[in-house]
Short mmCIF file of C-alpha atoms and ligand atoms in Angstrom, two decimals:
data_model
loop_
_atom_site.label_atom_id
_atom_site.label_comp_id
_atom_site.label_asym_id
_atom_site.label_seq_id
_atom_site.Cartn_x
_atom_site.Cartn_y
_atom_site.Cartn_z
CA MET A 1 40.08 9.16 -59.91
CA LYS A 2 42.67 8.27 -57.30
CA LYS A 3 42.84 4.64 -56.25
CA PRO A 4 41.59 4.18 -52.68
CA PHE A 5 43.94 2.51 -50.22
CA TYR A 6 42.71 1.62 -46.75
CA LEU A 7 45.07 0.44 -44.02
CA THR A 8 44.61 -0.01 -40.31
CA THR A 9 46.53 -0.57 -37.10
CA PRO A 10 44.96 -2.60 -34.31
CA ILE A 11 43.11 -0.38 -31.87
CA TYR A 12 45.12 -0.25 -28.67
CA TYR A 13 43.82 -1.10 -25.22
CA VAL A 14 43.66 1.88 -22.91
CA ASN A 15 44.57 -0.09 -19.80
CA ASP A 16 48.20 0.19 -20.83
CA VAL A 17 50.28 3.17 -21.87
CA PRO A 18 51.84 3.17 -25.33
CA HIS A 19 55.05 1.16 -25.73
CA ILE A 20 57.46 0.24 -28.48
CA GLY A 21 55.17 -2.56 -29.75
CA HIS A 22 52.34 -0.10 -30.38
CA ALA A 23 54.73 2.37 -31.97
CA TYR A 24 56.08 -0.34 -34.25
CA THR A 25 52.76 -1.18 -35.90
CA THR A 26 51.76 2.45 -36.13
CA ILE A 27 55.04 3.60 -37.67
CA ALA A 28 54.99 0.73 -40.16
CA CYS A 29 51.49 1.72 -41.22
CA ASP A 30 52.51 5.35 -41.38
CA ALA A 31 55.42 4.59 -43.70
CA LEU A 32 53.08 2.62 -45.95
CA ALA A 33 50.41 5.34 -45.85
CA ARG A 34 52.94 8.02 -46.74
CA TYR A 35 54.35 5.88 -49.51
CA LYS A 36 50.95 5.12 -51.03
CA ARG A 37 50.10 8.85 -51.06
CA MET A 38 53.31 9.48 -52.95
CA LYS A 39 52.20 6.80 -55.43
CA GLY A 40 48.95 8.61 -56.17
CA CYS A 41 46.53 6.72 -53.93
CA SER A 42 43.80 8.27 -51.89
CA VAL A 43 44.77 6.87 -48.49
CA PHE A 44 42.61 6.22 -45.47
CA PHE A 45 44.84 5.35 -42.56
CA LEU A 46 43.03 4.37 -39.39
CA THR A 47 44.21 3.91 -35.85
CA GLY A 48 42.45 4.25 -32.51
CA THR A 49 41.73 2.77 -29.11
CA ASP A 50 39.89 -0.25 -27.77
CA GLU A 51 38.21 1.01 -24.64
CA HIS A 52 35.64 -1.55 -23.49
CA GLY A 53 35.89 -4.83 -21.63
CA LEU A 54 36.73 -6.38 -18.32
CA LYS A 55 40.39 -5.49 -18.55
CA VAL A 56 39.70 -1.76 -18.80
CA GLU A 57 36.97 -1.97 -16.18
CA LYS A 58 39.40 -3.64 -13.76
CA ALA A 59 42.24 -1.20 -14.48
CA ALA A 60 39.91 1.74 -13.85
CA GLY A 61 38.73 0.20 -10.59
CA GLU A 62 42.33 -0.19 -9.46
CA ALA A 63 43.06 3.42 -10.32
CA GLY A 64 39.93 4.55 -8.49
CA GLU A 65 38.44 5.95 -11.71
CA GLN A 66 35.44 5.41 -13.92
CA PRO A 67 36.39 3.46 -17.05
CA ILE A 68 35.65 6.44 -19.28
CA GLU A 69 37.91 8.64 -17.17
CA LEU A 70 40.72 6.18 -17.58
CA ALA A 71 40.05 5.98 -21.31
CA ASP A 72 39.94 9.76 -21.74
CA ARG A 73 43.26 10.07 -19.97
CA VAL A 74 45.10 7.28 -21.77
CA VAL A 75 43.72 8.07 -25.21
CA GLN A 76 45.48 11.41 -24.93
CA ARG A 77 48.78 9.61 -24.45
CA PHE A 78 48.25 7.72 -27.69
CA ARG A 79 47.11 10.76 -29.64
CA SER A 80 50.03 12.93 -28.58
CA LEU A 81 52.52 10.15 -29.16
CA TRP A 82 51.34 9.67 -32.73
CA GLU A 83 51.57 13.39 -33.31
CA LYS A 84 55.06 13.48 -31.94
CA LEU A 85 56.17 10.55 -34.12
CA LEU A 86 54.70 12.33 -37.18
CA VAL A 87 52.05 9.70 -37.76
CA THR A 88 49.67 10.83 -40.49
CA ASN A 89 46.53 8.88 -39.61
CA THR A 90 43.36 10.00 -41.37
CA ASP A 91 41.09 9.19 -38.45
CA PHE A 92 41.30 8.01 -34.87
CA ILE A 93 38.48 5.79 -33.68
CA ARG A 94 37.52 5.24 -30.05
CA THR A 95 35.16 2.36 -29.38
CA THR A 96 33.31 4.53 -26.86
CA GLU A 97 32.19 6.90 -29.62
CA THR A 98 28.54 6.91 -30.67
CA ARG A 99 29.41 6.28 -34.31
CA HIS A 100 31.11 3.07 -33.29
CA LYS A 101 28.45 1.84 -30.89
CA GLU A 102 25.73 2.39 -33.48
CA ALA A 103 27.69 0.48 -36.09
CA VAL A 104 28.20 -2.46 -33.71
CA ARG A 105 24.47 -2.70 -33.04
CA GLU A 106 23.64 -2.48 -36.74
CA PHE A 107 26.23 -5.11 -37.57
CA PHE A 108 24.82 -7.40 -34.88
CA ARG A 109 21.31 -7.00 -36.30
CA ARG A 110 22.56 -8.15 -39.68
CA VAL A 111 24.33 -11.16 -38.23
CA GLU A 112 21.23 -12.00 -36.21
CA ALA A 113 18.97 -11.60 -39.25
CA ASN A 114 21.20 -14.11 -41.01
CA GLY A 115 20.40 -16.68 -38.32
CA ASP A 116 23.88 -16.71 -36.84
CA VAL A 117 23.08 -15.73 -33.26
CA TYR A 118 21.52 -17.84 -30.49
CA LEU A 119 21.25 -17.66 -26.73
CA GLY A 120 23.01 -20.47 -24.94
CA SER A 121 25.02 -21.14 -21.89
CA TYR A 122 28.68 -20.83 -21.67
CA GLU A 123 31.18 -22.62 -19.52
CA ASP A 124 34.85 -22.32 -20.21
CA TRP A 125 38.16 -21.02 -19.14
CA TYR A 126 38.85 -17.37 -19.59
CA CYS A 127 42.11 -15.43 -19.49
CA VAL A 128 41.35 -11.92 -18.26
CA PRO A 129 44.58 -10.22 -19.39
CA CYS A 130 44.28 -11.69 -22.91
CA GLU A 131 40.48 -11.41 -23.07
CA SER A 132 40.45 -14.86 -24.60
CA PHE A 133 38.29 -17.92 -24.04
CA LEU A 134 40.09 -21.21 -23.82
CA THR A 135 39.10 -24.82 -23.91
CA GLU A 136 40.48 -27.33 -21.43
CA THR A 137 42.88 -28.67 -24.05
CA GLN A 138 44.22 -25.23 -24.94
CA LEU A 139 45.45 -24.60 -21.42
CA SER A 140 49.12 -25.05 -20.78
CA GLY A 141 49.72 -26.56 -17.38
CA GLY A 142 46.39 -25.16 -16.26
CA ALA A 143 47.38 -21.60 -17.27
CA CYS A 144 46.91 -19.38 -20.30
CA PRO A 145 49.05 -20.71 -23.20
CA ASP A 146 49.79 -17.15 -24.41
CA CYS A 147 50.72 -15.26 -21.26
CA GLY A 148 51.16 -18.05 -18.72
CA ARG A 149 48.90 -16.40 -16.17
CA PRO A 150 46.12 -18.19 -14.26
CA VAL A 151 42.75 -18.59 -15.96
CA GLU A 152 39.24 -18.34 -14.51
CA LYS A 153 36.29 -20.72 -14.97
CA LEU A 154 33.23 -18.96 -16.29
CA LYS A 155 29.66 -20.25 -16.61
CA GLU A 156 26.99 -17.89 -17.72
CA GLU A 157 24.17 -17.29 -20.15
CA SER A 158 25.66 -16.00 -23.36
CA TYR A 159 24.85 -15.16 -26.94
CA PHE A 160 26.71 -17.26 -29.42
CA PHE A 161 27.83 -16.62 -32.96
CA ARG A 162 27.55 -19.66 -35.23
CA LEU A 163 31.21 -19.69 -36.09
CA SER A 164 31.00 -23.43 -36.82
CA ARG A 165 29.03 -22.63 -39.97
CA TYR A 166 32.00 -20.78 -41.40
CA THR A 167 34.67 -23.47 -41.34
CA GLU A 168 34.24 -24.32 -45.02
CA PRO A 169 33.63 -20.77 -46.32
CA LEU A 170 36.78 -19.59 -44.54
CA LEU A 171 38.91 -22.41 -45.90
CA GLN A 172 37.54 -21.58 -49.33
CA TYR A 173 38.44 -17.92 -48.89
CA TYR A 174 42.00 -18.78 -47.83
CA ALA A 175 42.32 -21.06 -50.85
CA ASP A 176 40.97 -18.46 -53.27
CA ASN A 177 43.06 -15.66 -51.78
CA PRO A 178 46.49 -17.10 -51.09
CA ASP A 179 47.85 -13.67 -50.07
CA PHE A 180 45.14 -12.97 -47.53
CA ILE A 181 47.24 -14.02 -44.54
CA GLN A 182 50.82 -12.77 -44.50
CA PRO A 183 53.55 -13.81 -44.00
CA PRO A 184 52.95 -17.31 -45.45
CA SER A 185 54.08 -19.14 -42.28
CA ARG A 186 51.19 -17.51 -40.46
CA ARG A 187 48.82 -18.60 -43.16
CA ASN A 188 49.67 -22.26 -42.63
CA GLU A 189 49.12 -21.90 -38.92
CA ILE A 190 45.62 -20.50 -39.42
CA VAL A 191 44.63 -22.96 -42.13
CA SER A 192 45.52 -25.89 -39.86
CA PHE A 193 43.62 -24.33 -37.00
CA VAL A 194 40.44 -23.88 -39.05
CA LYS A 195 40.75 -27.35 -40.57
CA GLU A 196 40.30 -28.78 -37.07
CA GLY A 197 36.76 -27.36 -37.18
CA LEU A 198 35.47 -24.25 -35.47
CA ARG A 199 33.36 -24.04 -32.33
CA ASP A 200 30.62 -21.47 -31.96
CA LEU A 201 31.86 -18.32 -30.30
CA SER A 202 30.47 -16.66 -27.22
CA ILE A 203 29.91 -13.00 -28.10
CA SER A 204 28.32 -11.60 -24.97
CA ARG A 205 29.00 -11.39 -21.25
CA THR A 206 26.87 -10.63 -18.25
CA THR A 207 29.67 -10.48 -15.70
CA PHE A 208 30.75 -6.92 -16.31
CA SER A 209 29.04 -3.81 -17.55
CA TRP A 210 31.68 -1.73 -19.32
CA GLY A 211 30.77 -2.24 -22.94
CA ILE A 212 28.04 -2.02 -25.55
CA PRO A 213 24.73 -3.62 -24.51
CA ILE A 214 23.17 -6.12 -26.92
CA PRO A 215 20.08 -4.71 -28.64
CA GLY A 216 16.99 -6.37 -27.17
CA ASN A 217 18.71 -7.80 -24.09
CA GLU A 218 20.70 -5.09 -22.42
CA ARG A 219 21.85 -7.27 -19.57
CA HIS A 220 24.29 -8.66 -22.08
CA ILE A 221 27.40 -6.74 -23.10
CA PHE A 222 29.21 -7.47 -26.35
CA TYR A 223 32.33 -9.55 -25.97
CA VAL A 224 35.18 -7.12 -26.49
CA TRP A 225 36.43 -8.62 -29.76
CA PHE A 226 33.01 -8.51 -31.42
CA ASP A 227 33.00 -4.84 -30.47
CA ALA A 228 36.65 -4.03 -31.27
CA LEU A 229 37.00 -5.65 -34.70
CA LEU A 230 34.09 -3.63 -35.99
CA ASN A 231 36.11 -0.41 -35.63
CA TYR A 232 37.45 -1.09 -39.10
CA VAL A 233 34.04 -0.47 -40.62
CA SER A 234 32.51 1.85 -38.03
CA ALA A 235 35.22 4.46 -38.62
CA LEU A 236 34.24 4.59 -42.29
CA GLY A 237 30.61 5.18 -41.34
CA TYR A 238 29.92 2.06 -43.35
CA PHE A 239 26.27 1.75 -42.35
CA SER A 240 25.53 5.42 -42.82
CA GLY A 241 26.64 5.77 -46.41
CA GLY A 242 30.28 6.26 -45.52
CA ASN A 243 31.75 3.86 -48.03
CA GLU A 244 31.16 6.04 -51.08
CA ALA A 245 34.88 6.58 -51.45
CA GLY A 246 35.20 2.78 -51.75
CA PHE A 247 37.68 2.27 -48.92
CA TRP A 248 36.05 -0.98 -47.80
CA PRO A 249 37.24 -3.72 -48.13
CA ALA A 250 40.47 -2.74 -46.40
CA ASP A 251 43.66 -3.23 -48.36
CA VAL A 252 45.52 -4.36 -45.29
CA HIS A 253 45.03 -4.80 -41.56
CA VAL A 254 48.46 -4.64 -39.93
CA ILE A 255 48.56 -6.47 -36.59
CA GLY A 256 50.88 -8.29 -34.21
CA LYS A 257 51.13 -12.06 -34.43
CA ASP A 258 49.27 -12.53 -31.14
CA ILE A 259 45.98 -11.29 -32.56
CA LEU A 260 46.09 -13.13 -35.85
CA ARG A 261 43.27 -15.55 -35.12
CA PHE A 262 40.86 -12.76 -34.29
CA HIS A 263 41.63 -11.05 -37.58
CA THR A 264 41.77 -14.01 -39.91
CA VAL A 265 39.11 -16.31 -38.46
CA TYR A 266 36.56 -14.42 -36.37
CA TRP A 267 36.61 -11.16 -38.30
CA PRO A 268 36.11 -12.64 -41.78
CA ALA A 269 33.42 -14.96 -40.40
CA PHE A 270 31.55 -12.00 -38.89
CA LEU A 271 31.83 -10.16 -42.19
CA LEU A 272 30.60 -13.14 -44.21
CA SER A 273 27.63 -13.38 -41.90
CA ALA A 274 26.80 -9.68 -42.15
CA GLY A 275 27.20 -9.81 -45.93
CA LEU A 276 30.20 -7.48 -46.17
CA PRO A 277 33.23 -8.04 -48.39
CA LEU A 278 36.35 -9.40 -46.68
CA PRO A 279 39.60 -7.48 -46.22
CA LYS A 280 42.22 -8.12 -48.87
CA LYS A 281 45.13 -8.78 -46.54
CA VAL A 282 46.04 -9.27 -42.90
CA PHE A 283 49.73 -8.91 -42.13
CA ALA A 284 51.04 -10.13 -38.77
CA HIS A 285 54.34 -8.71 -37.63
CA GLY A 286 56.58 -10.17 -34.94
CA TRP A 287 57.29 -9.11 -31.40
CA TRP A 288 60.09 -7.03 -29.96
CA THR A 289 62.14 -8.12 -27.02
CA ILE A 290 64.24 -5.61 -25.10
CA GLU A 291 67.96 -6.32 -24.73
CA GLY A 292 67.09 -10.00 -25.22
CA LYS A 293 64.27 -10.10 -22.67
CA LYS A 294 60.53 -10.13 -22.95
CA MET A 295 59.16 -6.65 -22.35
CA SER A 296 57.10 -6.50 -19.19
CA LYS A 297 55.99 -4.11 -16.51
CA SER A 298 57.30 -6.39 -13.80
CA LEU A 299 60.79 -6.43 -15.36
CA GLY A 300 60.57 -2.65 -15.64
CA ASN A 301 61.98 -2.75 -19.18
CA VAL A 302 59.03 -1.32 -21.09
CA VAL A 303 60.41 1.04 -23.72
CA ASP A 304 58.58 4.34 -24.02
CA PRO A 305 58.60 5.36 -27.68
CA GLY A 306 58.45 9.06 -26.79
CA SER A 307 61.69 8.91 -24.79
CA LEU A 308 63.31 6.90 -27.54
CA ALA A 309 62.44 9.63 -30.03
CA ASP A 310 63.78 12.31 -27.65
CA GLU A 311 67.01 10.49 -27.19
CA TYR A 312 67.78 9.39 -30.74
CA GLY A 313 65.51 11.45 -32.98
CA ILE A 314 62.17 10.70 -34.60
CA ASP A 315 63.56 9.73 -37.99
CA GLN A 316 66.28 7.65 -36.42
CA MET A 317 63.85 5.67 -34.34
CA ARG A 318 61.44 5.16 -37.25
CA TYR A 319 64.32 4.01 -39.41
CA PHE A 320 65.65 1.62 -36.80
CA LEU A 321 62.32 -0.09 -36.18
CA LEU A 322 61.65 -0.70 -39.85
CA ARG A 323 65.20 -1.50 -40.93
CA GLU A 324 66.40 -3.72 -38.13
CA VAL A 325 63.95 -6.61 -38.47
CA PRO A 326 62.21 -8.16 -41.47
CA PHE A 327 58.54 -7.33 -41.07
CA GLY A 328 56.89 -10.52 -39.85
CA LEU A 329 59.79 -11.79 -37.72
CA ASP A 330 60.57 -11.14 -34.07
CA GLY A 331 63.29 -8.67 -33.22
CA ASP A 332 65.35 -7.33 -30.40
CA TYR A 333 65.75 -3.73 -29.40
CA SER A 334 69.03 -2.78 -27.82
CA ARG A 335 70.87 0.46 -27.34
CA GLN A 336 73.84 -0.96 -29.14
CA ALA A 337 71.75 -1.94 -32.15
CA ILE A 338 70.09 1.45 -32.56
CA VAL A 339 73.33 3.38 -32.08
CA GLY A 340 75.00 1.09 -34.61
CA ARG A 341 72.30 1.72 -37.21
CA ILE A 342 72.39 5.46 -36.64
CA ASN A 343 76.15 5.79 -36.86
CA SER A 344 76.74 3.44 -39.73
CA ASP A 345 73.68 3.50 -42.01
CA LEU A 346 72.41 6.99 -41.30
CA ALA A 347 75.45 9.11 -40.42
CA ASN A 348 78.21 7.36 -42.42
CA ASP A 349 76.33 6.25 -45.51
CA PHE A 350 73.38 8.54 -46.14
CA GLY A 351 74.18 11.67 -44.14
CA ASN A 352 77.74 11.73 -45.33
CA LEU A 353 76.70 11.37 -48.96
CA ALA A 354 74.45 14.40 -48.62
CA SER A 355 77.03 16.54 -46.91
CA ARG A 356 79.93 15.65 -49.17
CA THR A 357 77.84 16.24 -52.30
CA ILE A 358 76.53 19.59 -51.15
CA SER A 359 79.87 20.81 -49.90
CA MET A 360 81.66 19.83 -53.12
CA VAL A 361 79.08 21.64 -55.22
CA HIS A 362 79.77 24.70 -53.07
CA LYS A 363 83.51 24.30 -53.25
CA TYR A 364 83.72 23.77 -57.00
CA PHE A 365 80.69 25.57 -58.44
CA ASP A 366 79.63 28.08 -55.87
CA GLY A 367 76.68 25.90 -54.87
CA GLU A 368 75.19 25.69 -58.34
CA ILE A 369 74.29 22.70 -60.49
CA ARG A 370 75.65 23.42 -63.97
CA GLN A 371 74.45 22.56 -67.44
CA VAL A 372 76.34 19.39 -68.35
CA PRO A 373 77.23 17.50 -71.52
CA ALA A 374 75.58 14.16 -72.26
CA ALA A 375 75.97 11.66 -69.44
CA GLY A 376 78.86 9.18 -69.65
CA PRO A 377 78.65 5.42 -68.97
CA ALA A 378 79.18 5.74 -65.21
CA GLU A 379 76.42 8.35 -64.93
CA LEU A 380 74.11 6.20 -67.04
CA ARG A 381 74.75 3.24 -64.76
CA LEU A 382 73.85 5.38 -61.78
CA GLN A 383 70.63 6.47 -63.44
CA GLU A 384 69.75 2.90 -64.27
CA LYS A 385 70.32 1.93 -60.67
CA ALA A 386 68.09 4.74 -59.41
CA ARG A 387 65.27 3.61 -61.69
CA ALA A 388 65.71 -0.01 -60.64
CA VAL A 389 65.64 1.00 -56.98
CA ILE A 390 62.40 2.94 -57.45
CA ALA A 391 60.83 -0.23 -58.90
CA GLU A 392 62.30 -2.44 -56.21
CA VAL A 393 61.11 -0.21 -53.41
CA ASP A 394 57.64 -0.37 -54.90
CA ARG A 395 57.66 -4.15 -54.98
CA HIS A 396 58.85 -4.36 -51.38
CA MET A 397 56.44 -1.74 -50.07
CA ASN A 398 53.55 -3.63 -51.67
CA GLY A 399 54.71 -6.72 -49.80
CA LEU A 400 55.21 -4.73 -46.55
CA ALA A 401 58.88 -5.71 -46.69
CA PHE A 402 60.01 -2.42 -45.19
CA ASN A 403 63.52 -3.57 -44.40
CA LYS A 404 64.03 -4.73 -47.97
CA ALA A 405 62.79 -1.41 -49.31
CA LEU A 406 65.38 0.32 -47.12
CA VAL A 407 68.12 -2.10 -48.14
CA ALA A 408 67.31 -1.29 -51.78
CA LEU A 409 67.50 2.43 -51.08
CA TRP A 410 70.84 1.94 -49.38
CA GLU A 411 72.15 0.17 -52.47
CA LEU A 412 71.60 3.41 -54.32
CA VAL A 413 73.26 5.41 -51.55
CA SER A 414 76.28 3.10 -51.58
CA MET A 415 76.52 3.20 -55.33
CA VAL A 416 76.63 7.01 -55.30
CA ASN A 417 79.27 6.98 -52.57
CA LYS A 418 81.32 4.56 -54.63
CA TYR A 419 80.78 6.62 -57.77
CA ILE A 420 82.18 9.67 -55.97
CA ASP A 421 85.21 7.75 -54.79
CA GLU A 422 85.86 6.41 -58.29
CA SER A 423 85.24 9.71 -60.07
CA ALA A 424 87.51 11.48 -57.56
CA PRO A 425 86.11 14.99 -58.00
CA TRP A 426 89.02 16.36 -55.96
CA VAL A 427 91.36 15.19 -58.71
CA LEU A 428 89.13 16.49 -61.52
CA ALA A 429 89.01 19.86 -59.79
CA LYS A 430 92.74 20.29 -60.24
CA ASP A 431 92.47 20.18 -64.03
CA PRO A 432 90.50 23.02 -65.69
CA ALA A 433 90.01 20.84 -68.78
CA GLN A 434 87.93 18.47 -66.61
CA SER A 435 85.50 21.14 -65.50
CA GLY A 436 82.64 19.75 -67.63
CA HIS A 437 83.24 16.26 -66.29
CA LEU A 438 83.34 17.58 -62.73
CA ALA A 439 80.03 19.39 -63.25
CA ALA A 440 78.54 16.15 -64.61
CA VAL A 441 79.65 14.22 -61.53
CA MET A 442 78.10 16.80 -59.24
CA ALA A 443 74.83 16.80 -61.20
CA ALA A 444 74.66 12.99 -61.18
CA CYS A 445 75.11 12.93 -57.41
CA ALA A 446 72.51 15.62 -56.82
CA ASP A 447 70.01 13.81 -59.07
CA ALA A 448 70.49 10.50 -57.29
CA LEU A 449 70.25 12.18 -53.89
CA LYS A 450 66.95 13.74 -54.85
CA ILE A 451 65.57 10.31 -55.67
CA ALA A 452 66.93 9.07 -52.35
CA ALA A 453 65.14 11.93 -50.56
CA LEU A 454 61.87 10.95 -52.25
CA LEU A 455 62.20 7.29 -51.33
CA ALA A 456 63.33 8.06 -47.78
CA ALA A 457 60.40 10.38 -47.13
CA PRO A 458 57.88 7.75 -45.97
CA PHE A 459 60.38 6.49 -43.40
CA MET A 460 62.25 9.60 -42.32
CA PRO A 461 60.02 12.55 -43.04
CA LEU A 462 62.17 15.21 -41.34
CA ALA A 463 65.53 14.37 -42.86
CA ALA A 464 63.94 13.80 -46.26
CA GLN A 465 62.35 17.25 -46.18
CA LYS A 466 65.60 18.87 -45.13
CA LEU A 467 67.46 17.17 -47.95
CA TRP A 468 64.69 17.95 -50.40
CA GLU A 469 64.95 21.65 -49.64
CA ALA A 470 68.74 21.59 -49.75
CA LEU A 471 68.48 20.17 -53.27
CA GLY A 472 66.16 22.98 -54.31
CA GLY A 473 63.03 20.79 -54.33
CA ALA A 474 59.77 22.74 -54.38
CA GLY A 475 57.11 22.36 -51.70
CA THR A 476 57.14 19.43 -49.35
CA VAL A 477 58.66 16.12 -50.31
CA ALA A 478 55.66 14.31 -48.82
CA ASP A 479 53.42 15.98 -51.41
CA GLN A 480 55.42 14.71 -54.37
CA GLN A 481 54.38 11.94 -56.71
CA ILE A 482 57.27 9.52 -57.05
CA ASP A 483 56.22 8.51 -60.54
CA GLU A 484 56.55 12.06 -61.81
CA PHE A 485 60.30 12.06 -61.30
CA ASP A 486 62.99 10.68 -63.49
CA VAL A 487 66.46 10.70 -62.07
CA ALA A 488 68.11 12.27 -65.15
CA GLY A 489 68.17 16.02 -64.56
CA CYS A 490 65.70 15.99 -61.67
CA VAL A 491 67.89 18.65 -60.06
CA PRO A 492 67.81 21.06 -63.01
CA PRO A 493 70.82 23.15 -64.07
CA GLY A 494 70.81 26.49 -62.32
CA THR A 495 69.58 25.00 -59.02
CA ARG A 496 71.48 26.33 -56.02
CA LEU A 497 72.06 23.76 -53.31
CA GLN A 498 71.72 24.89 -49.72
CA LYS A 499 74.30 24.03 -47.11
CA ILE A 500 72.73 22.08 -44.25
CA SER A 501 73.83 20.76 -40.90
CA ALA A 502 74.41 16.99 -40.63
CA LEU A 503 71.25 15.07 -41.55
CA PHE A 504 71.99 12.44 -38.93
CA PRO A 505 74.48 13.49 -36.25
CA ARG A 506 76.70 10.71 -35.00
CA ILE A 507 76.03 9.39 -31.54
CA GLN A 508 78.99 9.02 -29.22
CA ALA A 509 78.82 5.35 -28.36
CA ASP A 510 80.75 6.00 -25.12
CA ALA A 511 78.33 8.60 -23.88
CA GLN A 512 75.59 6.00 -24.16
CA ALA A 513 77.17 3.47 -21.85
N1 MSP B 601 42.87 -4.16 -28.45
C1 MSP B 601 43.48 -5.27 -29.08
C2 MSP B 601 43.46 -5.14 -30.59
C3 MSP B 601 42.09 -4.97 -31.17
S1 MSP B 601 42.16 -4.76 -32.89
C4 MSP B 601 40.58 -4.86 -33.40
C5 MSP B 601 44.93 -5.37 -28.62
N2 MSP B 601 45.48 -4.29 -28.10
S2 MSP B 601 46.95 -4.20 -27.48
O1 MSP B 601 47.09 -2.82 -27.09
O2 MSP B 601 47.11 -5.16 -26.45
O3 MSP B 601 47.96 -4.62 -28.54
C6 MSP B 601 48.05 -3.96 -29.75
C7 MSP B 601 49.18 -4.43 -30.60
O4 MSP B 601 50.43 -4.26 -29.99
C8 MSP B 601 49.06 -5.89 -31.01
O5 MSP B 601 49.14 -5.97 -32.41
C9 MSP B 601 50.30 -6.53 -30.40
O6 MSP B 601 50.81 -7.50 -31.23
C10 MSP B 601 51.25 -5.35 -30.33
N3 MSP B 601 52.30 -5.59 -29.37
C11 MSP B 601 52.21 -5.68 -28.02
N4 MSP B 601 53.45 -5.96 -27.53
C12 MSP B 601 54.34 -6.05 -28.53
C13 MSP B 601 55.74 -6.26 -28.62
N5 MSP B 601 56.50 -6.48 -27.58
N6 MSP B 601 56.30 -6.20 -29.86
C14 MSP B 601 55.55 -5.91 -30.99
N7 MSP B 601 54.25 -5.72 -30.92
C15 MSP B 601 53.60 -5.89 -29.72
O7 MSP B 601 45.51 -6.43 -28.77
#
């Protein structure tokens, strides 16, 4: 049986249109999902939209719409963007769906049955844009410490979750599962926060109506995070026998650093209370700035991922986002940086390797890979490198170190480029006695390129497929099992290579100014 692998993106608020930050998480998850499929896992890759709450209610009011109309409109933007960016999600959950609402109510009943819910009264500061409750001491100069905007004082009857009961169990879980919170710097931050002791958490509101009513007291609406976090189990149909495939507990929740506390404190506490197993890992990535500045509507510098893909290409954009910044750290998007990556890494290194290999095979052997004598030391070194890179990529992908996986792949690409320069096929071609050697050089390059196409596929599905076909690969590269390939002879003798246009056309830096 295939090993299940369950990964999730956050569900995105529908009061905003998709931007580069949303695309980042989703593309990272997509690369991992594609990779895990190619490693033989049965993958469930979930994304979706977070549609309830005051923020959405307000945005709809401003647009003169009902909240559901706003949601229906914006959800389409997300869906078509993911399609365009070749995102292979298994499911798309909307929190306004019946399956989700039912799961939230059932989950609440379990938490309540465990004695973790009580009705109390709530008075605190609240940041509407962040949907977060804040204590007096958390405020920064009287404003929200995260976004800097003004906060509101709220006092109302509210249901509470006994979060305070979970301080010790959570600390125990972090201690027993050192890899639960990634990267490690984030783990320390959360452990210190929980060590301070946890306050009970308000989980209902009576001041707005756009949400899921609490069973038994419908005047109360679930606090948006109690509702939203449950998407991870509601999409599986967890309470209606939907976990037969064994996807829960999730292998990894990929999120941005701003929503770490919700995922590593509240969410596991809710799960402990409801008696469900806890996710294996939560990975918080960093934030993108744009040309050195914070991305914001008021600055007018919000980057639309769809236009980015139109301008530079889908593969190019996917590559840039995952290569440019170590996953977990903050990064900066700039035109110069993406053009630089495209022209140097993609066009010069990878694209050029593909085109020079294919054109030499055409020039010297009429496009055919020939039967060759036993590999020499240089060819063996290349094969060794390809095998090492396959193993390295695996290690890095398991650690969500996408940029390191790509750096490893590029080491192979560079080694093949260097091997060509050192073997000098153009010199060998002048001497008929070297014909066997020349054929061996061409075969070694084609073999290594095929491995590169396999490893590139999760990141750059279009170029990888094009290269795969050019190398005579059968079917789609995405359907291959990486472990079934060994570099030696993976492009078998007799294969005819197809000429292709440039995998990654160069971008005229001047035209971009
Ligand atoms: N709805 C909640 C998540 C609920 S999950 C149960 C939410 N939605 S969001 O649409 O505001 O944000 C979704 C994700 O986008 C977050 O992980 C956030 O970190 C990420 N990003 C928002 N701006 C970003 C950047 N500028 N850079 C990178 N990621 C950013 O939060």
